[in-house]
Structure formats: structure tokens, C-alpha cells
PDB file of C-alpha atoms in Angstrom:
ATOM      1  CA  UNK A   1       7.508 -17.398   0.380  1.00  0.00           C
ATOM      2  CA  UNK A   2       8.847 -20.522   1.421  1.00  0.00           C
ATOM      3  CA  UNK A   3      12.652 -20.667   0.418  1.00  0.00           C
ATOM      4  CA  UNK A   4      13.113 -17.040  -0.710  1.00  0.00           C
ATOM      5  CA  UNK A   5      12.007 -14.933   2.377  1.00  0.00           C
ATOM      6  CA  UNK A   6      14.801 -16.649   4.320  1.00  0.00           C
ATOM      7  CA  UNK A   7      16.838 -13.522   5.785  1.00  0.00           C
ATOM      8  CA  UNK A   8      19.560 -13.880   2.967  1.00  0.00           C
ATOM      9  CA  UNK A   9      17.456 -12.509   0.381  1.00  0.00           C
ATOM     10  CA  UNK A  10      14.411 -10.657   2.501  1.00  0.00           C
ATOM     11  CA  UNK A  11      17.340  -8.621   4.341  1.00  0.00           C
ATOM     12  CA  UNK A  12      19.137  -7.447   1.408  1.00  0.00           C
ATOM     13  CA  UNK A  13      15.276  -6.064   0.105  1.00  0.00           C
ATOM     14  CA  UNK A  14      14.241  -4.263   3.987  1.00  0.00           C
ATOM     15  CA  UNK A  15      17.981  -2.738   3.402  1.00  0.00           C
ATOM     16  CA  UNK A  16      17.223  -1.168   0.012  1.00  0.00           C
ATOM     17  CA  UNK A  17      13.876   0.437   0.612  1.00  0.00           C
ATOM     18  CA  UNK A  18      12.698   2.692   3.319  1.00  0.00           C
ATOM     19  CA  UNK A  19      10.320   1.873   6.354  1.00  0.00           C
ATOM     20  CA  UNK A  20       7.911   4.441   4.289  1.00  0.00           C
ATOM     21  CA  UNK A  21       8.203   2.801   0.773  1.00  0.00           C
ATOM     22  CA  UNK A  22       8.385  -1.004   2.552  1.00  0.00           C
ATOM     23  CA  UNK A  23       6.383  -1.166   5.948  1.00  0.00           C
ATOM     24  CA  UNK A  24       7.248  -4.756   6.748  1.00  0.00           C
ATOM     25  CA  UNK A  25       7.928  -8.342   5.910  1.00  0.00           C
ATOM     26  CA  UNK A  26       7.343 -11.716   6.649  1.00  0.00           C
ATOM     27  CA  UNK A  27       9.400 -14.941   7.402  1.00  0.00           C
ATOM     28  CA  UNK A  28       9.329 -17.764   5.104  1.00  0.00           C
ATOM     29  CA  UNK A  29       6.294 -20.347   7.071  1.00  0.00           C
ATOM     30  CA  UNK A  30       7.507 -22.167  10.175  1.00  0.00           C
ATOM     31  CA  UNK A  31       5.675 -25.749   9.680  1.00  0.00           C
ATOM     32  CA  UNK A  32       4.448 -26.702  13.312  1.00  0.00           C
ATOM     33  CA  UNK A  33       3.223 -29.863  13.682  1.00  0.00           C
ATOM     34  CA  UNK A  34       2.059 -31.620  16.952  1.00  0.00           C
ATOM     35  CA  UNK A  35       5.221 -29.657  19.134  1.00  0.00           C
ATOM     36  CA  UNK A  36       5.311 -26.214  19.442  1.00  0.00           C
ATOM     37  CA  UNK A  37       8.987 -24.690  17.585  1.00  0.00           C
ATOM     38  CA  UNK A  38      11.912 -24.278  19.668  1.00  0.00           C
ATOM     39  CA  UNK A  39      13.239 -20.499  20.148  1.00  0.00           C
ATOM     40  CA  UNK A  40      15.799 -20.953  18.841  1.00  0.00           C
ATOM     41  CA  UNK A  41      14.427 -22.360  15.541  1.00  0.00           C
ATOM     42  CA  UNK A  42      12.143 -19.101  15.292  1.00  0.00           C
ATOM     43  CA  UNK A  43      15.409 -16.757  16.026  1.00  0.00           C
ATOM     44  CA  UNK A  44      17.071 -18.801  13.026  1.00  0.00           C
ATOM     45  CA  UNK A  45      13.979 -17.323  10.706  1.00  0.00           C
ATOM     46  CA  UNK A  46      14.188 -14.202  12.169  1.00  0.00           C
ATOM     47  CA  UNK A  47      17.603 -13.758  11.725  1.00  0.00           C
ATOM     48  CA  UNK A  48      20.489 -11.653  13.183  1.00  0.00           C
ATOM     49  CA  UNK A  49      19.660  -8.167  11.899  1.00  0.00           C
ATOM     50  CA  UNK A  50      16.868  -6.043  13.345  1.00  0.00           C
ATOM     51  CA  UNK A  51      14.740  -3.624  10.840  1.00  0.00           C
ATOM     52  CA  UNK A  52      13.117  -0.310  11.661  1.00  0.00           C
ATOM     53  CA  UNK A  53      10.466  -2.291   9.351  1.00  0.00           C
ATOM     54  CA  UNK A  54       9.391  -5.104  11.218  1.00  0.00           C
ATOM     55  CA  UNK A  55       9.894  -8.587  10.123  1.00  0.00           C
ATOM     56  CA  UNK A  56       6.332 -10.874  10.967  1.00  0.00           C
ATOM     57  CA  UNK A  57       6.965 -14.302  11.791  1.00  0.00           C
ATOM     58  CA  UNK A  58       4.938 -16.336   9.807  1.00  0.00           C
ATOM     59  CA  UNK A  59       3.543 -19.812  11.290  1.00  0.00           C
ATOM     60  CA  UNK A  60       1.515 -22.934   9.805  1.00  0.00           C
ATOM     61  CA  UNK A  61      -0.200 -25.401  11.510  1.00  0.00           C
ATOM     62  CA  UNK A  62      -3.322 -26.748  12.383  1.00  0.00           C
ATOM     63  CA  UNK A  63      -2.782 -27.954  16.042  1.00  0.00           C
ATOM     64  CA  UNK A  64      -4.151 -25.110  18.469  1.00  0.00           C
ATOM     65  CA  UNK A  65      -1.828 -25.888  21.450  1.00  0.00           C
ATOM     66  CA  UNK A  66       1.037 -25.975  19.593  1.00  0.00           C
ATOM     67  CA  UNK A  67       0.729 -23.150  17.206  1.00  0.00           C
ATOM     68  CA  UNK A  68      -0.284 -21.488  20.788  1.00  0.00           C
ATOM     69  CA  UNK A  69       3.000 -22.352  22.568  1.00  0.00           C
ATOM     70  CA  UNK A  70       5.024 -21.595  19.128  1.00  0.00           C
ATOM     71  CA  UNK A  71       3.311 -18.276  19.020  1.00  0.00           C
ATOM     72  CA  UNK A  72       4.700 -17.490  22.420  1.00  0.00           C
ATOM     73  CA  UNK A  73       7.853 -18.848  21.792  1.00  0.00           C
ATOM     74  CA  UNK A  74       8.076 -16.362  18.770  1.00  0.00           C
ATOM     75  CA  UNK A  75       7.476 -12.950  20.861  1.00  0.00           C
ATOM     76  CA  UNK A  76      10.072 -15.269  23.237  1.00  0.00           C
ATOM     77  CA  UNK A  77      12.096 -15.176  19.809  1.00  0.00           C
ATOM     78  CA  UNK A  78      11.689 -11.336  19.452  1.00  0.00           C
ATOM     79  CA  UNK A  79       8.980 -11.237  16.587  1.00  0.00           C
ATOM     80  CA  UNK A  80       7.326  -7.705  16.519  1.00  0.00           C
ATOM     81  CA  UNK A  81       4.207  -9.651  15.280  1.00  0.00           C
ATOM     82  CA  UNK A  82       2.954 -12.955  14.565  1.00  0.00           C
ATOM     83  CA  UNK A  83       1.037 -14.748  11.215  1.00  0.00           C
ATOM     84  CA  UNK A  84      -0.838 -17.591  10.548  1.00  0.00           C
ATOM     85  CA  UNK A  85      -0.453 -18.670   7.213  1.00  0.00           C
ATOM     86  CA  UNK A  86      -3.912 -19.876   5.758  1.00  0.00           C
ATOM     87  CA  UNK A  87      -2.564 -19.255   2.115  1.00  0.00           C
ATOM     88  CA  UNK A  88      -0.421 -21.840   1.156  1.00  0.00           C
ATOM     89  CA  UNK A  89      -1.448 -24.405  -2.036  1.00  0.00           C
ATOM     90  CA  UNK A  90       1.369 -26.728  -1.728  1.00  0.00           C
ATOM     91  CA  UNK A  91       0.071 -30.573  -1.324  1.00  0.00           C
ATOM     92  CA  UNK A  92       1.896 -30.659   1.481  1.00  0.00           C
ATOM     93  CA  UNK A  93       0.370 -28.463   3.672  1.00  0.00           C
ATOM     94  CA  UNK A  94      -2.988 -29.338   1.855  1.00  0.00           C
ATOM     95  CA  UNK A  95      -2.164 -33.364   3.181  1.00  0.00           C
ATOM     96  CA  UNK A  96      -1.007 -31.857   6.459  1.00  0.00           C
ATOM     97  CA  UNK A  97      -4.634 -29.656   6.796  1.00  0.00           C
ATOM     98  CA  UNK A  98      -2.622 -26.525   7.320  1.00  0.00           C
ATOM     99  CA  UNK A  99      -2.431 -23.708   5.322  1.00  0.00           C
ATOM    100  CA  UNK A 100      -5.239 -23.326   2.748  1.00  0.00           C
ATOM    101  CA  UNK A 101      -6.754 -26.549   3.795  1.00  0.00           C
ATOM    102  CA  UNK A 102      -8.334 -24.745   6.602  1.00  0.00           C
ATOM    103  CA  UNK A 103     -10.584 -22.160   4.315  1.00  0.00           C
ATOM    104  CA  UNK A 104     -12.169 -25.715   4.691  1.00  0.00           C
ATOM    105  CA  UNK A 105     -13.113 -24.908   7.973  1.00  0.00           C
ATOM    106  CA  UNK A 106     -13.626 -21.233   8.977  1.00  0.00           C
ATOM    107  CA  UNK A 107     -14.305 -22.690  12.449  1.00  0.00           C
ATOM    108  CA  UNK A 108     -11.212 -23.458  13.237  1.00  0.00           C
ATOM    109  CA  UNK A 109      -9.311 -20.929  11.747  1.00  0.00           C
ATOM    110  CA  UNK A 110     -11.055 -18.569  14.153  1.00  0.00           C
ATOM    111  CA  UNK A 111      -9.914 -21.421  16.813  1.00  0.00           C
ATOM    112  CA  UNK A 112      -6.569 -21.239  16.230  1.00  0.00           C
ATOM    113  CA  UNK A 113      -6.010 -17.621  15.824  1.00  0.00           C
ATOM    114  CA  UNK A 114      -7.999 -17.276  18.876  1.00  0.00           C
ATOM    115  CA  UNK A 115      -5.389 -19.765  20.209  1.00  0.00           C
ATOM    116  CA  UNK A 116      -2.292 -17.994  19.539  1.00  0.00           C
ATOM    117  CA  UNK A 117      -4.061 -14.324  20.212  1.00  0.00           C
ATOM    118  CA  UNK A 118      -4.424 -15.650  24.227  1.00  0.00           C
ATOM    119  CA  UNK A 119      -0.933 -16.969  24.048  1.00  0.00           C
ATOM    120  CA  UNK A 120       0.785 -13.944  23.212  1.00  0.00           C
ATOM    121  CA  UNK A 121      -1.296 -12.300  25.571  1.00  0.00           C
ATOM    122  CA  UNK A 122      -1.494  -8.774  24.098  1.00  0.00           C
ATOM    123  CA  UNK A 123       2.650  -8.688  23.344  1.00  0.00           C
ATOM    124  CA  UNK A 124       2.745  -8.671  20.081  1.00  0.00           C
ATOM    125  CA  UNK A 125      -0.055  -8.376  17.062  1.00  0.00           C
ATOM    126  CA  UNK A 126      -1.794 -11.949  15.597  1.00  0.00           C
ATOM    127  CA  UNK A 127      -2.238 -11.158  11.891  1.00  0.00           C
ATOM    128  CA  UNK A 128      -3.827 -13.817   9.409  1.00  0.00           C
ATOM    129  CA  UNK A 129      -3.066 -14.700   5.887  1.00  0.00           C
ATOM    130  CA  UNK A 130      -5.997 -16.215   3.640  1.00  0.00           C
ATOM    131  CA  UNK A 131      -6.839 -16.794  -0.466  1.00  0.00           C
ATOM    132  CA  UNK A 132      -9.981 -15.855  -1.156  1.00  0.00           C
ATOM    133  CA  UNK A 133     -11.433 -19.717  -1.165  1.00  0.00           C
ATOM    134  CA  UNK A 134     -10.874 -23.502  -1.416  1.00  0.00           C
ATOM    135  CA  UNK A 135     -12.120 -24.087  -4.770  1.00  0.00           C
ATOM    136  CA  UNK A 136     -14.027 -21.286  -5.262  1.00  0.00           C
ATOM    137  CA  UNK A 137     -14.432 -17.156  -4.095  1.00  0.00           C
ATOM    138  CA  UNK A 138     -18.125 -17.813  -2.854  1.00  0.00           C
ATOM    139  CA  UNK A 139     -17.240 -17.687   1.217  1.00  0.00           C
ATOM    140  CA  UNK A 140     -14.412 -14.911   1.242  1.00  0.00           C
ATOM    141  CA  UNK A 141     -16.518 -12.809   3.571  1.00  0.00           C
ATOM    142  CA  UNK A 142     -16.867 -15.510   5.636  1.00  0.00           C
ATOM    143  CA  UNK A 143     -13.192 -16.338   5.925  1.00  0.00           C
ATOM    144  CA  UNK A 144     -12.556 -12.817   6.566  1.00  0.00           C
ATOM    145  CA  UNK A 145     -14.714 -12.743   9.300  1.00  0.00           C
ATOM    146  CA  UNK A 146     -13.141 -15.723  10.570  1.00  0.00           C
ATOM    147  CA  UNK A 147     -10.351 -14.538  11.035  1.00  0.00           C
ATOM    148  CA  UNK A 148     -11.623 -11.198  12.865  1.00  0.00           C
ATOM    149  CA  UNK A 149     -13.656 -13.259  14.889  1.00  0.00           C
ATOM    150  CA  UNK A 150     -10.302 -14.793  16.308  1.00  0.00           C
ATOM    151  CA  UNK A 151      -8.623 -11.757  17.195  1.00  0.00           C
ATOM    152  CA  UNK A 152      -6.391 -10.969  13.973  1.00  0.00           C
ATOM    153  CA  UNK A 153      -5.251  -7.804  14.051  1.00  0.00           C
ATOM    154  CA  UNK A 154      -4.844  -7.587  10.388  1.00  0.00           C
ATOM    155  CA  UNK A 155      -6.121  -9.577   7.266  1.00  0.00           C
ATOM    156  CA  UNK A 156      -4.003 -10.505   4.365  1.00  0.00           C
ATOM    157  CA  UNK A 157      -6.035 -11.521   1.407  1.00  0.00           C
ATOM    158  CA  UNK A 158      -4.729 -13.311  -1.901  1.00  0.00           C
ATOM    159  CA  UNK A 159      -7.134 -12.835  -4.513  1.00  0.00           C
ATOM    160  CA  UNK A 160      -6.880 -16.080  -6.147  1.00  0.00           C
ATOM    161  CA  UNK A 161      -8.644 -19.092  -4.342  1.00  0.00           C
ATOM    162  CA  UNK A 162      -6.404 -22.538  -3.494  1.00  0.00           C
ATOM    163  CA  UNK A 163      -7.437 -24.327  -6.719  1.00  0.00           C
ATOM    164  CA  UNK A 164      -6.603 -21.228  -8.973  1.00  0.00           C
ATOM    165  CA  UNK A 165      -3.148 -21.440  -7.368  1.00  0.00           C
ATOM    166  CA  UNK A 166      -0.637 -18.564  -9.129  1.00  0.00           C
ATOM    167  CA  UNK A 167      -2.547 -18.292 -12.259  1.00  0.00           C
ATOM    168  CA  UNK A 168      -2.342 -15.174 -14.502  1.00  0.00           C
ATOM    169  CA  UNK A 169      -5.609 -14.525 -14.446  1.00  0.00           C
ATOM    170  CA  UNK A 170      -6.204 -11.820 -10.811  1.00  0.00           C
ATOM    171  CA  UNK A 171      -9.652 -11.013  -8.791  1.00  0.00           C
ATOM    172  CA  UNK A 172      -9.301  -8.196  -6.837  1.00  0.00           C
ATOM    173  CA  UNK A 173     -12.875  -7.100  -6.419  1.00  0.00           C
ATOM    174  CA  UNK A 174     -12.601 -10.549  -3.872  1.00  0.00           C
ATOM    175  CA  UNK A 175      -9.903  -7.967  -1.833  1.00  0.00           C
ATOM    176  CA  UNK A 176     -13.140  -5.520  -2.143  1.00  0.00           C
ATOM    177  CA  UNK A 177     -15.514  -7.911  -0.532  1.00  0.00           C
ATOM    178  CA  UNK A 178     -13.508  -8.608   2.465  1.00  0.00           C
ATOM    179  CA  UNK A 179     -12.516  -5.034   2.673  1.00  0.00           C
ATOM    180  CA  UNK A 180     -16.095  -4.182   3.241  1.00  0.00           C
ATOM    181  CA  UNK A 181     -16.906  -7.652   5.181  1.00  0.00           C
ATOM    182  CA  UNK A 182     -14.495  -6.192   8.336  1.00  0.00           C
ATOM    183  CA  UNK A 183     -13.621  -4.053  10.227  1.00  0.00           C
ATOM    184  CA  UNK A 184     -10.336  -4.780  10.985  1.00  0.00           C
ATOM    185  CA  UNK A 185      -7.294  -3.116   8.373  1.00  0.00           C
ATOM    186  CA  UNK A 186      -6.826  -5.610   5.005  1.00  0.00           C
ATOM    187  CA  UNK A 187      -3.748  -6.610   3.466  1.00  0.00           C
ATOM    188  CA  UNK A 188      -4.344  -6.906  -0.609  1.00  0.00           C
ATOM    189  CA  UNK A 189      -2.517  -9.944  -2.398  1.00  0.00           C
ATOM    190  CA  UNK A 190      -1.942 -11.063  -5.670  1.00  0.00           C
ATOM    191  CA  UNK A 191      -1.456  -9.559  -9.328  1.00  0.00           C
ATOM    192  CA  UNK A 192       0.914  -6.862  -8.499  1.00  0.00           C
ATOM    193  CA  UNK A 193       3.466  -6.817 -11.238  1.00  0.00           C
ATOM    194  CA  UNK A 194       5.163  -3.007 -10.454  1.00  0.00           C
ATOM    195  CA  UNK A 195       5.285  -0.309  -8.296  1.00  0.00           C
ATOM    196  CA  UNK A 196       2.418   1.086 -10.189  1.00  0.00           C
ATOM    197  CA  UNK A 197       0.321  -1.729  -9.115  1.00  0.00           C
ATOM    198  CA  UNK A 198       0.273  -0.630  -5.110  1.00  0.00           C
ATOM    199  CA  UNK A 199      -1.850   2.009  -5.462  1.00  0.00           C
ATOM    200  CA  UNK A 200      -4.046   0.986  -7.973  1.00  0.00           C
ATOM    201  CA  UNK A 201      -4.775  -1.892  -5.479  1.00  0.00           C
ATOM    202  CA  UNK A 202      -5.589   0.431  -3.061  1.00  0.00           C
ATOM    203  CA  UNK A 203      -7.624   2.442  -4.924  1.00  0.00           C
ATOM    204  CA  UNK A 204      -9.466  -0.536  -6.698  1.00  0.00           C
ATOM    205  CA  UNK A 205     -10.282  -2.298  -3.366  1.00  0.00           C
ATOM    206  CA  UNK A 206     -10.107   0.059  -0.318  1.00  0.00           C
ATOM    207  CA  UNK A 207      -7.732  -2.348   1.480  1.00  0.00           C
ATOM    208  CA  UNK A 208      -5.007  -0.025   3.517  1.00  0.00           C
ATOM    209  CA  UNK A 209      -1.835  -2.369   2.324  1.00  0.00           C
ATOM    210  CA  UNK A 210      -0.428  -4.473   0.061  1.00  0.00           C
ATOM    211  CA  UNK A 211       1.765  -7.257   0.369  1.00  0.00           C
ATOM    212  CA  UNK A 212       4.052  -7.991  -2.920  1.00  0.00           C
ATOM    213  CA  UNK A 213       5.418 -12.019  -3.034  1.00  0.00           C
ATOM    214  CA  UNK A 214       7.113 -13.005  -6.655  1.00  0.00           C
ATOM    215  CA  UNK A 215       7.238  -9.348  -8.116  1.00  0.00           C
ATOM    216  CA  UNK A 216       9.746  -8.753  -5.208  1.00  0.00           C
ATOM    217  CA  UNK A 217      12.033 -12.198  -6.629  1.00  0.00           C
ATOM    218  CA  UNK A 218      12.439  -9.697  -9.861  1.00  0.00           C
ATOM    219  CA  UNK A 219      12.877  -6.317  -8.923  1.00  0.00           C
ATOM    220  CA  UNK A 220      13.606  -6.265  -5.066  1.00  0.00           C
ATOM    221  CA  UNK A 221      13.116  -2.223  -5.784  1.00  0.00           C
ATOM    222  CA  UNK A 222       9.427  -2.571  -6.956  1.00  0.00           C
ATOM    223  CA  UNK A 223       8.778  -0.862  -3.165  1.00  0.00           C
ATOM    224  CA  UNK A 224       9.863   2.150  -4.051  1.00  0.00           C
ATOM    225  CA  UNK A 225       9.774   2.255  -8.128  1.00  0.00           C
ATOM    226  CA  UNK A 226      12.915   2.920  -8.004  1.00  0.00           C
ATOM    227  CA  UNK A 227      14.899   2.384 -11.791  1.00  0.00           C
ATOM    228  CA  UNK A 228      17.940   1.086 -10.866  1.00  0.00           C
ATOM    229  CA  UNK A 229      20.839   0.559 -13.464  1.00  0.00           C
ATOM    230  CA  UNK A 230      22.422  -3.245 -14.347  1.00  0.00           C
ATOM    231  CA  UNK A 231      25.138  -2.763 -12.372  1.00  0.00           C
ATOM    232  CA  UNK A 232      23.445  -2.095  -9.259  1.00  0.00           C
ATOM    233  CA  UNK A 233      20.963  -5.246  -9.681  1.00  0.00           C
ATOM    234  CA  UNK A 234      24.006  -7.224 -10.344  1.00  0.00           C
ATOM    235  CA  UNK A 235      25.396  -6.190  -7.024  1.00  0.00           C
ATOM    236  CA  UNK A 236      22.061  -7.146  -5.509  1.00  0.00           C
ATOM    237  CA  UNK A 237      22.745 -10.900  -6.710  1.00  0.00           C
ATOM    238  CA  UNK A 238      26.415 -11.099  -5.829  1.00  0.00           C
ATOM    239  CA  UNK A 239      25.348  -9.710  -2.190  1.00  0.00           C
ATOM    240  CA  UNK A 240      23.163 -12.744  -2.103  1.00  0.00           C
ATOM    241  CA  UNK A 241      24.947 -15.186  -3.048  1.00  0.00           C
ATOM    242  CA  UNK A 242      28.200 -13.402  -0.453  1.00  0.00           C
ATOM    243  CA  UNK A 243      25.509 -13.755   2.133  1.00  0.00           C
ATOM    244  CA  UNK A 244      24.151 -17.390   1.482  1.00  0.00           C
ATOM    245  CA  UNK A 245      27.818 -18.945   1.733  1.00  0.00           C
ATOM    246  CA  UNK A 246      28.416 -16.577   5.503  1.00  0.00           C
ATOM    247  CA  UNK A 247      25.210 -17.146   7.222  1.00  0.00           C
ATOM    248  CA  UNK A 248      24.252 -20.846   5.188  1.00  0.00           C
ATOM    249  CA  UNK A 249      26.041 -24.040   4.863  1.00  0.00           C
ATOM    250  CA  UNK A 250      24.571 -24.038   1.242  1.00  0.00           C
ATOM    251  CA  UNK A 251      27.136 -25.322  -1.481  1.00  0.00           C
ATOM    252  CA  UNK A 252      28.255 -23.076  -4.288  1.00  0.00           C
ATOM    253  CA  UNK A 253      26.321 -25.065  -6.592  1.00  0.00           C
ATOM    254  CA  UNK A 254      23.365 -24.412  -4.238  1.00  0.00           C
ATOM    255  CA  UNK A 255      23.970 -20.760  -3.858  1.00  0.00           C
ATOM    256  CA  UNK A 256      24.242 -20.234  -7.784  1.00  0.00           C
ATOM    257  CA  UNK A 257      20.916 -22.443  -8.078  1.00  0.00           C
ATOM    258  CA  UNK A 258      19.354 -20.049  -5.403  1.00  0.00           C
ATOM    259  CA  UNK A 259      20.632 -17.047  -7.874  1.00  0.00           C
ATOM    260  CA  UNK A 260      18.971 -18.990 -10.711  1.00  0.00           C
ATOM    261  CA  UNK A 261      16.016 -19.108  -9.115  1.00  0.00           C
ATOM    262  CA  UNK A 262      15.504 -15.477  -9.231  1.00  0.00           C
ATOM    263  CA  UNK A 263      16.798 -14.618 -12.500  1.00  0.00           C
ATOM    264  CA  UNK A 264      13.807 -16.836 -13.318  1.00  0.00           C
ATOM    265  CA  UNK A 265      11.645 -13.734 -12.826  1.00  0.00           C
ATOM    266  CA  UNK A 266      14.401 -11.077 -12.551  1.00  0.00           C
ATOM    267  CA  UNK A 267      13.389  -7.735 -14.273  1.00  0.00           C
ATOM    268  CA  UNK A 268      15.331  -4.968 -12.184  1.00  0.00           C
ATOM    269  CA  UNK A 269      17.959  -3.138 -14.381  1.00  0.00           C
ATOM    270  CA  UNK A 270      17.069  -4.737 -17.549  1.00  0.00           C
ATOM    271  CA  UNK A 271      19.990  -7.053 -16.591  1.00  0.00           C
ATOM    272  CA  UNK A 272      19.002  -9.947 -18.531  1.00  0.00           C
ATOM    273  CA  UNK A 273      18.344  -8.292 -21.256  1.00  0.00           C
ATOM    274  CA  UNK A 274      17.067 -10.724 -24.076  1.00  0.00           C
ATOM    275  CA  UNK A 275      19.364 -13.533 -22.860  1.00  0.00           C
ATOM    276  CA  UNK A 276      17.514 -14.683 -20.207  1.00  0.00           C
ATOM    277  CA  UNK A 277      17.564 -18.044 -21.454  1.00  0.00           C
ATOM    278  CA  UNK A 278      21.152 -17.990 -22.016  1.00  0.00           C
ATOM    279  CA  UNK A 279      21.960 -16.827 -18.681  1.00  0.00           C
ATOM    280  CA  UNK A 280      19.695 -19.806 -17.427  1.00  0.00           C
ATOM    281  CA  UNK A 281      21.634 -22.267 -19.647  1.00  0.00           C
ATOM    282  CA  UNK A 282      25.248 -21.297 -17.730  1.00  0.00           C
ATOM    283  CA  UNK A 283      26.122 -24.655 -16.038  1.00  0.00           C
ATOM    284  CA  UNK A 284      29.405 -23.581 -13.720  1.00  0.00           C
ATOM    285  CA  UNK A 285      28.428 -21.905 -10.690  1.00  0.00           C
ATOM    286  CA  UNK A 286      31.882 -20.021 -10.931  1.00  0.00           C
ATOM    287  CA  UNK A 287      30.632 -18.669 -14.995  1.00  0.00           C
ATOM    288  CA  UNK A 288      27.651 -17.492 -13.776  1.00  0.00           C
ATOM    289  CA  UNK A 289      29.445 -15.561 -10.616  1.00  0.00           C
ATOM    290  CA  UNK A 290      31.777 -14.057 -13.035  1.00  0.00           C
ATOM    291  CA  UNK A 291      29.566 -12.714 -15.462  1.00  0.00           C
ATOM    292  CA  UNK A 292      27.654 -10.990 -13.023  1.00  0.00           C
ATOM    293  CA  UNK A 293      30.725  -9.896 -11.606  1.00  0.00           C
ATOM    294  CA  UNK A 294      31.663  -8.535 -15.004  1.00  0.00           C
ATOM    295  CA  UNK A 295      28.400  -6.930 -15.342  1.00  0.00           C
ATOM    296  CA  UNK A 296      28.758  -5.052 -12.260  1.00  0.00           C
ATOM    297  CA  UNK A 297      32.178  -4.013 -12.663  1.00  0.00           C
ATOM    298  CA  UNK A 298      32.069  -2.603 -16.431  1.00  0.00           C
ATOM    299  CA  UNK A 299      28.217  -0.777 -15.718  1.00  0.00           C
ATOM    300  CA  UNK A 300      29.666   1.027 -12.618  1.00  0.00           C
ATOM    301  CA  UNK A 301      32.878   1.841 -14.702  1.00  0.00           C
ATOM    302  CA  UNK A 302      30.528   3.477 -17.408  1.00  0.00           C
TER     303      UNK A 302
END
């Protein structure tokens, strides 16, 4: 997810869960445009620590040579896999025909997986991301076979389609149809709101993983189902934040706006309580560092 699975936040999740409870993650997209990404750039999303899990860098484009030469560049970059993002609503990529502009044009998604699958060269896995449609589910087997049909190794599906964006509302008998449409492994996506939620995917739709996105921004335990007290989840913030202003040049109004972000959806330790809004409302950066300082320190004094 574009600005939260930066390694800040995505490292301090890999550290708290085991390879068993969380098999893997992703990079926030790289955008590639008509140049392929310097390796440098792609060890920047990577970033300095190195997981038992591995960490998939994701890419998004819709120019074959240079999502090619990026791809290569990332197993340059150390990436134990690479992604193409074919998921992604924003108007942006929609203007740019990347992302889910592309279940436009199955054609060419198999194109430039194929693309990227010869550029690697058999170093690393190609895995694809995809929502189940442009503006409707009608052609989800065909995307999924698109995708095969390049080379992907693996198939995420999100169960909504681009025009149903993040609604409430979840399909996952469209995981089901791809499931059965390949024969590659699938990658369920969408409606899982707790740890409860994996398996029932799995059993619901056949598909051999699931990927959690904004469940993770409110209980970065949800992996496991681990309970964790308040204390511990507000250690899990203050990390973050400790870790934005050493690795970031993000000011400490940005870093407590980052922190923000998540307790937008935080859940984990009932830490919020029923003052979410209040906590939301704290306008110093330096407040809303104390009182989860305070939180921590009184919880683990308890």
C-alpha cells in the first residue's frame, strides 16, 4: 500500500510475526514510467534489513521495456521476487494506464509480465496482482489467465473490481473463480478484517494464501491473532515514529501525521478505546508522542 508498506512500518510488522504466521510482504508500488528504476531507488524500497520472510518488490507500469529492465534491476537490487501491480484504483495510475487500467487489456498484461519474466531470466519469481475487473467481475477468469499466460508464478486477486474501489461490501466467490480458472497458486484479497478471516478465505475459495492490506494498518498482529495488551501496541507506534525520524527526513509533524494515519483504523490492544476521535483531535505532535508514551509506560507498569 502506497505510503504505509514503506520499510518503517512493514519492518516493524515482518519483526513481530513469524515466517509461519506471515510468509511475506510486499513493497509499497515503484511507478516506472518510460525509464527503467535505478538500483539504487529499488534498494531504497527494499530497505536495509533482510527477512527470513521475503519482502516482494512491487512494480507499476505499463511500458514493457522498462518494467523489463526495472525488473532486472530489482533481482540487481536483491528482491527475492518481483510484482506487477495490476490493482491499483488511484486516478493516477488509471490516467497513467498502469495499474488497474490494464484489466482493460488482458493482452498486455500477459505482455508485460511476459516482459519482465524473460528479464529476470529464471532468478527470481514474477508474481501478478489483479481486482477482479474494470467495472465489473464478468472477465476475472480471463484476467487470471492472463496473467498465467505471461509466466506469473503466483496470482494475487482482490475481490472487489476497480470501480467498487474499497467498498464494504466483499466478493470472494470472484477469488473462487480464478482459483479454479488456473493452475498456478492464488493469492486471496480483500474483506479480511481478523485473524479469523485467513482461513475462512481459504476455506471459502480454495486459494492457498492470503494477502491482508488495511487490517494490517490496525492490528499489525492480525498474522498471528495474537491479543496483545495497550502497552505493547503503544510501543508498536512509538517504534514507528523512532524509526521514521532515523531512516526518513520526515518532519515531526510528518511523523505524528504518519502515526495518525494508522490510528485511523488502529484496533490492536483496544488502545483507543472509545476516544478515538479524541486522540485524532490532538494537534501537537509532541501531545500525541507523550500520551502514547504514557500509555506504554503506566500498562507495562501494571
Amino acid at each position: 500500500m502506497q505510503g504505509v508498506t514503506e520499510p518503517c512500518y512493514r519492518d516493524l510488522v515482518l519483526v513481530r510475526n513469524s515466517p509461519l504466521e506471515l510468509g511475506g510482504a510486499f513493497t509499497e508500488f515503484v511507478r516506472v514510467m518510460d525509464k527503467a528504476i535505478p538500483v539504487h531507488v529499488l534498494r531504497k524500497q527494499l530497505g536495509p534489513e533482510v527477512f527470513e520472510a521475503p519482502v516482494g518488490l512491487q512494480l507499476m507500469g505499463s511500458e514493457s521495456q522498462a518494467m523489463a529492465e526495472s525488473a532486472a534491476r530489482a533481482v540487481e537490487a536483491g528482491a527475492p521476487l518481483v510484482d506487477i501491480n495490476f490493482g491499483c484504483p488511484a486516478k493516477g495510475a488509471l490516467r497513467g494506464c498502469a495499474g488497474s487500467a490494464l484489466l482493460r487489456d488482458p493482452g498486455k498484461m500477459t505482455e508485460l509480465i511476459s516482459a519482465c519474466v524473460e528479464a529476470v531470466a529464471g532468478a527470481v519469481p514474477v508474481t501478478a496482482k489483479i481486482r477482479a475487473g474494470d467495472r465489473d467481475a464478468d472477465s476475472v477468469e480471463q484476467l487470471a489467465r492472463a496473467a498465467e499466460d505471461g509466466g506469473a508464478s503466483l496470482l494475487t486477486i482482490h475481490c472487489r473490481t476497480r470501480s467498487e474501489h474499497y467498498t464494504p461490501t466483499v466478493y470472494w466467490e470472484r477469488i473462487a473463480r480464478a482459483v479454479e480458472a488456473v493452475q498456478i497458486p492464488v493469492c486471496g484479497n480483500g474483506g479480511v478484517t481478523c485473524h479469523s478471516d485467513l482461513e475462512r478465505m481459504r476455506q471459502e475459495t480454495g486459494c492457498e494464501y492470503v494477502m491482508v492490506g488495511q487490517a494490517a494498518l490496525g492490528d499489525p498482529w492480525i498474522f498471528s491473532g495474537r491479543q496483545v495488551q495497550s502497552a505493547e501496541a503503544a510501543r508498536f507506534l512509538l517504534d514507528y515514529e523512532a524509526r521514521l525520524e532515523e531512516r526518513s527526513t520526515a518532519s515531526l509533524v510528518a511523523r505524528a501525521g504518519r502515526i495518525k494515519q494508522l490510528l485511523r483504523h488502529w484496533t490492536a490492544g483496544d488502545l483507543l478505546g472509545q476516544a478515538r476521535t479524541e486522540w485524532l483531535a490532538v494537534q501537537q505532535p509532541e501531545e500525541l508522542l507523550e500520551r502514547l508514551a504514557g500509555v506504554s509506560a503506566v500498562s507495562a507498569a501494571v
